[in-house]
CSV table of C-alpha atoms and ligand atoms in Angstrom, one decimal:
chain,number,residue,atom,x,y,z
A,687,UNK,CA,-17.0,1.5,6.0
A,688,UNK,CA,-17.5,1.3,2.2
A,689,UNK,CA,-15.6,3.3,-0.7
A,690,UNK,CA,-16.5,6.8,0.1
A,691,UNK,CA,-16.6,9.4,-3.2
A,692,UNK,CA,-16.2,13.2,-3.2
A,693,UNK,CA,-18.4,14.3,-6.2
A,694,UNK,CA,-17.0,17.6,-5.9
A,695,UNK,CA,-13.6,16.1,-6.9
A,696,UNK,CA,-14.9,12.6,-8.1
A,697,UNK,CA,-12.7,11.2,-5.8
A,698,UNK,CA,-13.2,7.4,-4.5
A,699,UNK,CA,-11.3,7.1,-1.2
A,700,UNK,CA,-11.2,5.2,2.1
A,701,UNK,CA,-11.8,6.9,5.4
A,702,UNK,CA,-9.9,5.0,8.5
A,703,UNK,CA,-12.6,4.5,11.7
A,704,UNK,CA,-12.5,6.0,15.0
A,705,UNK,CA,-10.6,7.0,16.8
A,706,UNK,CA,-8.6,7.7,13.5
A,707,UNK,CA,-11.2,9.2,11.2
A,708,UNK,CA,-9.5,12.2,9.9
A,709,UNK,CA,-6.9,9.6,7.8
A,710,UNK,CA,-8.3,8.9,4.8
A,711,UNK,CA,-6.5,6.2,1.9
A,712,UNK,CA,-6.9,8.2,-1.6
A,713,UNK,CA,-5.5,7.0,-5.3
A,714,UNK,CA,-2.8,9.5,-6.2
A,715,UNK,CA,-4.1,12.6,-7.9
A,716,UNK,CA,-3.0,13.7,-11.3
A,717,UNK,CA,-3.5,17.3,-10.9
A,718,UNK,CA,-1.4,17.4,-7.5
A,719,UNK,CA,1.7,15.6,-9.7
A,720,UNK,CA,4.4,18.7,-7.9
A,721,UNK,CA,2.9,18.3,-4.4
A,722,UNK,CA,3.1,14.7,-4.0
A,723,UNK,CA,6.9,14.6,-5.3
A,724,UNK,CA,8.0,17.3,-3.1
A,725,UNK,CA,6.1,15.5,-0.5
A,726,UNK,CA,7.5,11.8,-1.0
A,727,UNK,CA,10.8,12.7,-2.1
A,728,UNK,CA,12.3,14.1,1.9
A,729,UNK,CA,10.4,10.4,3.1
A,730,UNK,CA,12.1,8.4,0.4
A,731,UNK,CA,15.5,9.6,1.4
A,732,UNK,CA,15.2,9.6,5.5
A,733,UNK,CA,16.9,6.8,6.9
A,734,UNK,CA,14.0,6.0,9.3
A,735,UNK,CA,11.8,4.9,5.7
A,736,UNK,CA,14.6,4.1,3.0
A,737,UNK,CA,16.6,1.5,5.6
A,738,UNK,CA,12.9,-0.5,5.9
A,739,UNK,CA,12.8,-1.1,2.2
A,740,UNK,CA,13.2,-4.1,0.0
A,741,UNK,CA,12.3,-2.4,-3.2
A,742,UNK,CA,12.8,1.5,-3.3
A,743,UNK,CA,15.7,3.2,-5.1
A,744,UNK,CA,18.4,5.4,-2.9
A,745,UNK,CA,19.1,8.0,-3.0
A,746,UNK,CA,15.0,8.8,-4.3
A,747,UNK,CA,15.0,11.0,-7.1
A,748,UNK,CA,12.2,12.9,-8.4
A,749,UNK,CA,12.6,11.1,-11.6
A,750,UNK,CA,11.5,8.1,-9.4
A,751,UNK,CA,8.6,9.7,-7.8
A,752,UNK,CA,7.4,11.0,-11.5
A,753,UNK,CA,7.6,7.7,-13.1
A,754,UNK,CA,6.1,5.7,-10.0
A,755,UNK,CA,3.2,8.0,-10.0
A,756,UNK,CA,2.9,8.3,-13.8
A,757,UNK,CA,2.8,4.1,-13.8
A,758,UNK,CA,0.4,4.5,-10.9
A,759,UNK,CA,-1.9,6.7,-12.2
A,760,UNK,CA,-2.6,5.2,-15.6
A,761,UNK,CA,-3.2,1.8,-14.6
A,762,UNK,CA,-6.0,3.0,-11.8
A,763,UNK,CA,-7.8,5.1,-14.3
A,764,UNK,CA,-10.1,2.5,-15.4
A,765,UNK,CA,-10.7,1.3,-11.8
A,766,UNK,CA,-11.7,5.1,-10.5
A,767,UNK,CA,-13.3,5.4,-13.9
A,768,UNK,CA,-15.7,2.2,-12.9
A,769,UNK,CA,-16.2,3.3,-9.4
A,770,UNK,CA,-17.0,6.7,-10.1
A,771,UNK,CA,-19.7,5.4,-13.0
A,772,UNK,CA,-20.7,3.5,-9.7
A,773,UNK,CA,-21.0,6.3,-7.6
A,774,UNK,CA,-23.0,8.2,-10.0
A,775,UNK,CA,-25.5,5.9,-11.5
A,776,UNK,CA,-26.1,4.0,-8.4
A,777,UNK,CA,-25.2,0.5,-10.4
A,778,UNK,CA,-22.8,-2.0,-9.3
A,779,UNK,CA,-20.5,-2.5,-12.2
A,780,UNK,CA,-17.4,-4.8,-12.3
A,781,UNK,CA,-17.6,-7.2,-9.3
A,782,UNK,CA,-13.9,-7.8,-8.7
A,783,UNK,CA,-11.0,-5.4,-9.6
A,784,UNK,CA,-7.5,-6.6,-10.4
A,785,UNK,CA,-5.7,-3.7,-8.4
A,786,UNK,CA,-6.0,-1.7,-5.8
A,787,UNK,CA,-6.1,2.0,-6.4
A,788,UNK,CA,-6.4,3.5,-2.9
A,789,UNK,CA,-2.3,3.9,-1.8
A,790,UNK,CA,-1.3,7.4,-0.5
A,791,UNK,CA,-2.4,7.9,3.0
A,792,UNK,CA,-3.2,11.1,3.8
A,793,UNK,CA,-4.4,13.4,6.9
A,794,UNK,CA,-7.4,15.7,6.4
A,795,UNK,CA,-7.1,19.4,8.1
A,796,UNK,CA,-9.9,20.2,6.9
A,797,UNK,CA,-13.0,18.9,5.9
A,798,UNK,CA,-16.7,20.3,3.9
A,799,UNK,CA,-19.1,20.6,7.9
A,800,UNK,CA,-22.0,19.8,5.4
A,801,UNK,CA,-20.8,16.7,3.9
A,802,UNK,CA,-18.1,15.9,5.6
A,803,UNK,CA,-15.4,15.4,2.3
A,804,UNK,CA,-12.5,16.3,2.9
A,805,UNK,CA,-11.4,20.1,1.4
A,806,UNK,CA,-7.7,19.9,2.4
A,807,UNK,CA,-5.0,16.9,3.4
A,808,UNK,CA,-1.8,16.4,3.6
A,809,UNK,CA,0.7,13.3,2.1
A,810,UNK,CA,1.6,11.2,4.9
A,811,UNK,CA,2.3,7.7,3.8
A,812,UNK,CA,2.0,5.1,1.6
A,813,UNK,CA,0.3,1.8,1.1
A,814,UNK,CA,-0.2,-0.4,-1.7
A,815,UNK,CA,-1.7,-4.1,-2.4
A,816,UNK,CA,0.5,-6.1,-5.5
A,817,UNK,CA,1.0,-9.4,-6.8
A,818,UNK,CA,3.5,-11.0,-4.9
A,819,UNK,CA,7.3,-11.2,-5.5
A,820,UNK,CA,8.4,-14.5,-4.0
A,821,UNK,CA,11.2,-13.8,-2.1
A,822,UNK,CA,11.1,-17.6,-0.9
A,823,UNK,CA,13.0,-18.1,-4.3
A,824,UNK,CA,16.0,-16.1,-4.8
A,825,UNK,CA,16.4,-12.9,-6.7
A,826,UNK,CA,17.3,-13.5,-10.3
A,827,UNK,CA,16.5,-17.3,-10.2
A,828,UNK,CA,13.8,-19.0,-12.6
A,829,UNK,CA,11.8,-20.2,-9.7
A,830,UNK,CA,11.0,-16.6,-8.9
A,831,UNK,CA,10.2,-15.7,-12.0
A,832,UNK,CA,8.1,-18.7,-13.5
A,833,UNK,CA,6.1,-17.8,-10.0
A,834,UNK,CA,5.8,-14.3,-10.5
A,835,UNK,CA,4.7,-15.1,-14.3
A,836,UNK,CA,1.6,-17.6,-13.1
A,837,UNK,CA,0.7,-15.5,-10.4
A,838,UNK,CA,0.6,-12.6,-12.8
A,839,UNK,CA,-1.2,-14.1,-15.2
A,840,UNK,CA,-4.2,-15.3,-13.1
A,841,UNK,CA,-7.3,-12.9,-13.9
A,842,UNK,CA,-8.9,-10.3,-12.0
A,843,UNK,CA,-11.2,-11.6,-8.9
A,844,UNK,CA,-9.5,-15.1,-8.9
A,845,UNK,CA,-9.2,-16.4,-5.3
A,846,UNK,CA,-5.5,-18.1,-6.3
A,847,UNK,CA,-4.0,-14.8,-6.8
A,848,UNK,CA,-1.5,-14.1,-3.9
A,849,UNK,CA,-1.1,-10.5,-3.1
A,850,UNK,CA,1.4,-8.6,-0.8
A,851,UNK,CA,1.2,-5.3,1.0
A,852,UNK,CA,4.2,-2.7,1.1
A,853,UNK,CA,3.6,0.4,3.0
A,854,UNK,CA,5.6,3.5,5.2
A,855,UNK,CA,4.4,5.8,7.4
A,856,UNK,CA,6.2,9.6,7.6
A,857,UNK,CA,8.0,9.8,10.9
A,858,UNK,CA,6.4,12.1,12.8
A,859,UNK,CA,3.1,10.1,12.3
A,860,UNK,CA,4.7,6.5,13.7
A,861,UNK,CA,3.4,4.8,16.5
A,862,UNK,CA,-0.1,6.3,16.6
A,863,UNK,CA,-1.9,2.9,15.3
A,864,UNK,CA,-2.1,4.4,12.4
A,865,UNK,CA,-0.5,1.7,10.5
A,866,UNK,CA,-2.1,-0.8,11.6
A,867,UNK,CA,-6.1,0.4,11.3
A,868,UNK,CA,-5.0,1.4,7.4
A,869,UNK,CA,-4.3,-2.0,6.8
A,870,UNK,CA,-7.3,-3.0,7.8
A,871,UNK,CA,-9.4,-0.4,6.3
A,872,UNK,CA,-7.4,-1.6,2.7
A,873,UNK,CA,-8.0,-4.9,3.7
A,874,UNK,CA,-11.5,-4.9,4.7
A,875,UNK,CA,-13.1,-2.0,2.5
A,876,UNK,CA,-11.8,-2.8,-0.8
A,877,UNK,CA,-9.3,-6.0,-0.8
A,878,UNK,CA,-12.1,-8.2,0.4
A,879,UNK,CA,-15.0,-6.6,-1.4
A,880,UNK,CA,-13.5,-5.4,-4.6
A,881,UNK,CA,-10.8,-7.7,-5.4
A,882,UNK,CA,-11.5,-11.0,-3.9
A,883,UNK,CA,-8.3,-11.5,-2.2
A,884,UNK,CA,-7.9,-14.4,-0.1
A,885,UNK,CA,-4.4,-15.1,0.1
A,886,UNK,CA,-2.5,-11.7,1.2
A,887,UNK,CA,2.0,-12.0,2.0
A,888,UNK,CA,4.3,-9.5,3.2
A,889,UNK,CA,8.3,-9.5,3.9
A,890,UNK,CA,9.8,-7.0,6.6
A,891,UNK,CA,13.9,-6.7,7.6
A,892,UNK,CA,13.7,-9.0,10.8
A,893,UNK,CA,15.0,-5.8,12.9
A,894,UNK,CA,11.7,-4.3,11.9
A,895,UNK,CA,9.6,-5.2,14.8
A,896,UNK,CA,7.0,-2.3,14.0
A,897,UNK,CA,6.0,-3.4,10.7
A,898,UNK,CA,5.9,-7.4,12.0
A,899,UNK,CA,4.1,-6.3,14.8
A,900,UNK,CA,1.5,-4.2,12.3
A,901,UNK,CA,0.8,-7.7,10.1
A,902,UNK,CA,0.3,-9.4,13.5
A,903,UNK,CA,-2.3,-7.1,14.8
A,904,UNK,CA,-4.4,-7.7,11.1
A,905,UNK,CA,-3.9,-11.7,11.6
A,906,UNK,CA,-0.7,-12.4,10.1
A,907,UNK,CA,1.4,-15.0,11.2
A,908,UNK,CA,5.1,-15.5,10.7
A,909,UNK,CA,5.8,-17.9,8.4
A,910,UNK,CA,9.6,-18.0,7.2
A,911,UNK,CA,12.8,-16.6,8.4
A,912,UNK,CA,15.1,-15.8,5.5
A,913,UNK,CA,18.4,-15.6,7.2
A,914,UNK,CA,21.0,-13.8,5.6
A,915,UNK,CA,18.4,-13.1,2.4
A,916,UNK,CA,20.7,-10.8,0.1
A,917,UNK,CA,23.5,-8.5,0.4
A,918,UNK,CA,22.3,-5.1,0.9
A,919,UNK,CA,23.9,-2.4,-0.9
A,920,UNK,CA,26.9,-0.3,0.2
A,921,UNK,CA,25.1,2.9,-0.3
A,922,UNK,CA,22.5,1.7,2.4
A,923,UNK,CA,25.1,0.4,4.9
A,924,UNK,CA,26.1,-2.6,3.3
A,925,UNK,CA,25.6,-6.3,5.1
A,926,UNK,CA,23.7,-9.0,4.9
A,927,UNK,CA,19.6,-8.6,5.8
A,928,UNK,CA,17.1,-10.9,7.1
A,929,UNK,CA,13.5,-11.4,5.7
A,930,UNK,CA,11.0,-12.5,7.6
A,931,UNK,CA,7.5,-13.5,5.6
A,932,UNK,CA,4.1,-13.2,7.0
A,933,UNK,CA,0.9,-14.8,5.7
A,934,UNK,CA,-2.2,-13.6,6.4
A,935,UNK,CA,-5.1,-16.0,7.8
A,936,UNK,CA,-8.3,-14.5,6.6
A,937,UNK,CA,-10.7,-11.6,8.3
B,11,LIG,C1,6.4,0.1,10.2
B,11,LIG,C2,5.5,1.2,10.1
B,11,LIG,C3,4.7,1.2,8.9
B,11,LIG,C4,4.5,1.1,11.4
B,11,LIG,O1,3.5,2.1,11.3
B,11,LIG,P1,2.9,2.7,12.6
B,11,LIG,O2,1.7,3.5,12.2
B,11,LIG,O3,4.0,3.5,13.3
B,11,LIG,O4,2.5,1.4,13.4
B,11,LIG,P2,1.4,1.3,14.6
B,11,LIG,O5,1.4,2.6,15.3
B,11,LIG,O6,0.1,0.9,14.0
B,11,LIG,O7,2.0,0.2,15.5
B,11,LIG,C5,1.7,-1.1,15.5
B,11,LIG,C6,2.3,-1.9,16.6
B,11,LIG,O8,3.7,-1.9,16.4
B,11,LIG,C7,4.4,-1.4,17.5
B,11,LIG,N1,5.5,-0.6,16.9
B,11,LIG,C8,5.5,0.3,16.0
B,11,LIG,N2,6.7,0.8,15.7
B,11,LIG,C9,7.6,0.1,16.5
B,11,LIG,C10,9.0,0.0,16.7
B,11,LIG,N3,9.8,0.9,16.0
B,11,LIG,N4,9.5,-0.8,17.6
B,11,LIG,C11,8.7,-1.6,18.3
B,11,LIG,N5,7.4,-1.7,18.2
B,11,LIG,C12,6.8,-0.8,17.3
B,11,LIG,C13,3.4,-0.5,18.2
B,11,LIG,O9,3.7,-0.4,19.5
B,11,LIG,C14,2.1,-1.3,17.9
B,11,LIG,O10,2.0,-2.4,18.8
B,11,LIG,P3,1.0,-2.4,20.0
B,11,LIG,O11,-0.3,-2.0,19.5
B,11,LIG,O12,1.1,-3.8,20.5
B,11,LIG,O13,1.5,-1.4,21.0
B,11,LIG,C15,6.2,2.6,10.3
B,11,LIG,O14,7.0,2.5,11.4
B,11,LIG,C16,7.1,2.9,9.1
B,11,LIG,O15,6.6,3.5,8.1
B,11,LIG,N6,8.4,2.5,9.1
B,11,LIG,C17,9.3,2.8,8.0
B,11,LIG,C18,8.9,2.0,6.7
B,11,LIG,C19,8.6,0.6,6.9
B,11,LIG,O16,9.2,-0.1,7.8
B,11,LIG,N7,7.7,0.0,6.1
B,11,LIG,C20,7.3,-1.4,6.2
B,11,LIG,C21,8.2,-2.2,5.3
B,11,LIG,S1,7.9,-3.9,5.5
């Protein structure tokens, strides 16, 4: 399915296919700012999420959520600014975007019987496509960052860029396949279209068979074991963790 777009609310979104059609992949909304922090901030701080994470901060605080969404939201403008231009002049504009603004996941309850847009959702989860952190190289070293910094400079659309999916899922919604068909929706509707990806990583904690086992059903293969990767912090039970990097082999 292409890039839908509500014109009510000049929203540009992604709708999963059947059987899951009433989860839908939408940029985050300025005007919904409270709801989407009350929503994120209980996931953010259950164990069943936070424990999964390389990146997030613990405990979540809504000072996080405010300035993730704030960063979020300004640097999609110009892409939902392009798209809806698209959407309402019926003119292709920009051929390849350098981000990816479709990342809260959401379920509709209730949707427009003439058009079929959704009216009401609610937050369910996350997903997101960024440039690539290297965790082959260790945190803090120069390898990592002289990578990240050619990676990141390489422009919009160009095929050497290499990309990496985060994501997480709100408990009571695990282990529907909904994971897995959002990742390919992302994937097929706007990371091959719209940004030209071609070469697409991801790390999970080796314990985290679900989120391995969601990269392997998109064609991911394992490609590294990172034993003992980096110390994880006291406040999230301490210990040593294991990464394990997937690479993903093309459509
Ligand atoms: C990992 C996560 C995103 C998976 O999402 P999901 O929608 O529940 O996954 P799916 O329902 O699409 O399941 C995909 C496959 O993984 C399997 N799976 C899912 N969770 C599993 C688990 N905890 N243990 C074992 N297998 C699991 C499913 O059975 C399915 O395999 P199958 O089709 O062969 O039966 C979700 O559990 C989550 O949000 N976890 C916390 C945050 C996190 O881990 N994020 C990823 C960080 S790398």
């Amino acid at each position: 399915m292409p890039v839908l777009y509500n014109p009510q609310t000049q929203e540009p979104y992604l709708r999963l296919p059947a059987p899951l059609r009433q989860i839908i992949i939408t940029p985050h909304r300025p005007h919904q700012l409270e709801e989407t922090i009350a929503a994120k901030l209980p996931l953010l701080n259950d164990p069943r999420i936070y424990l999964n994470l390389t990146g997030s901060p613990f405990p979540y605080l809504r000072e996080h959520a405010e300035a993730w969404m704030n960063t979020q939201i300004a640097a999609a403008e110009p892409v939902l600014q392009a798209l809806r231009t698209e959407f309402e002049t019926s003119v292709q504009g920009q051929r390849y975007f350098g981000l990816c603004p479709f990342t809260v996941i959401r379920e509709v309850t209730e949707e427009d019987p003439e058009t079929g847009h959704p009216l009401k959702d609610t937050l369910i989860g996350d997903i997101g496509i960024a440039r690539y952190q290297f965790y082959e190289y260790r945190q803090g070293s120069a390898e990592r960052a002289e990578a990240q910094r050619l990676n990141g400079d390489l422009p919009a659309g160009d095929e050497r860029i290499v990309w990496a999916i985060g994501n997480f899922l709100a408990p009571s919604y695990h282990g529907r396949g909904i994971m897995s068909l959002a990742l390919r929706t992302l994937i097929q509707d706007w990371g091959v279209p719209r940004m030209n990806v071609k070469h697409l990583k991801a790390a999970a904690f080796e314990e985290n068979i679900g989120s391995i086992r969601v990269f392997e059903k998109n064609n991911f293969e394992v490609t590294q074991t990172l034993k003992d990767w980096e110390p994880y912090p006291e406040n999230r039970g301490g210990g040593w963790k294991s990464l394990v990097l997937v690479s993903w082999r093309g459509l």
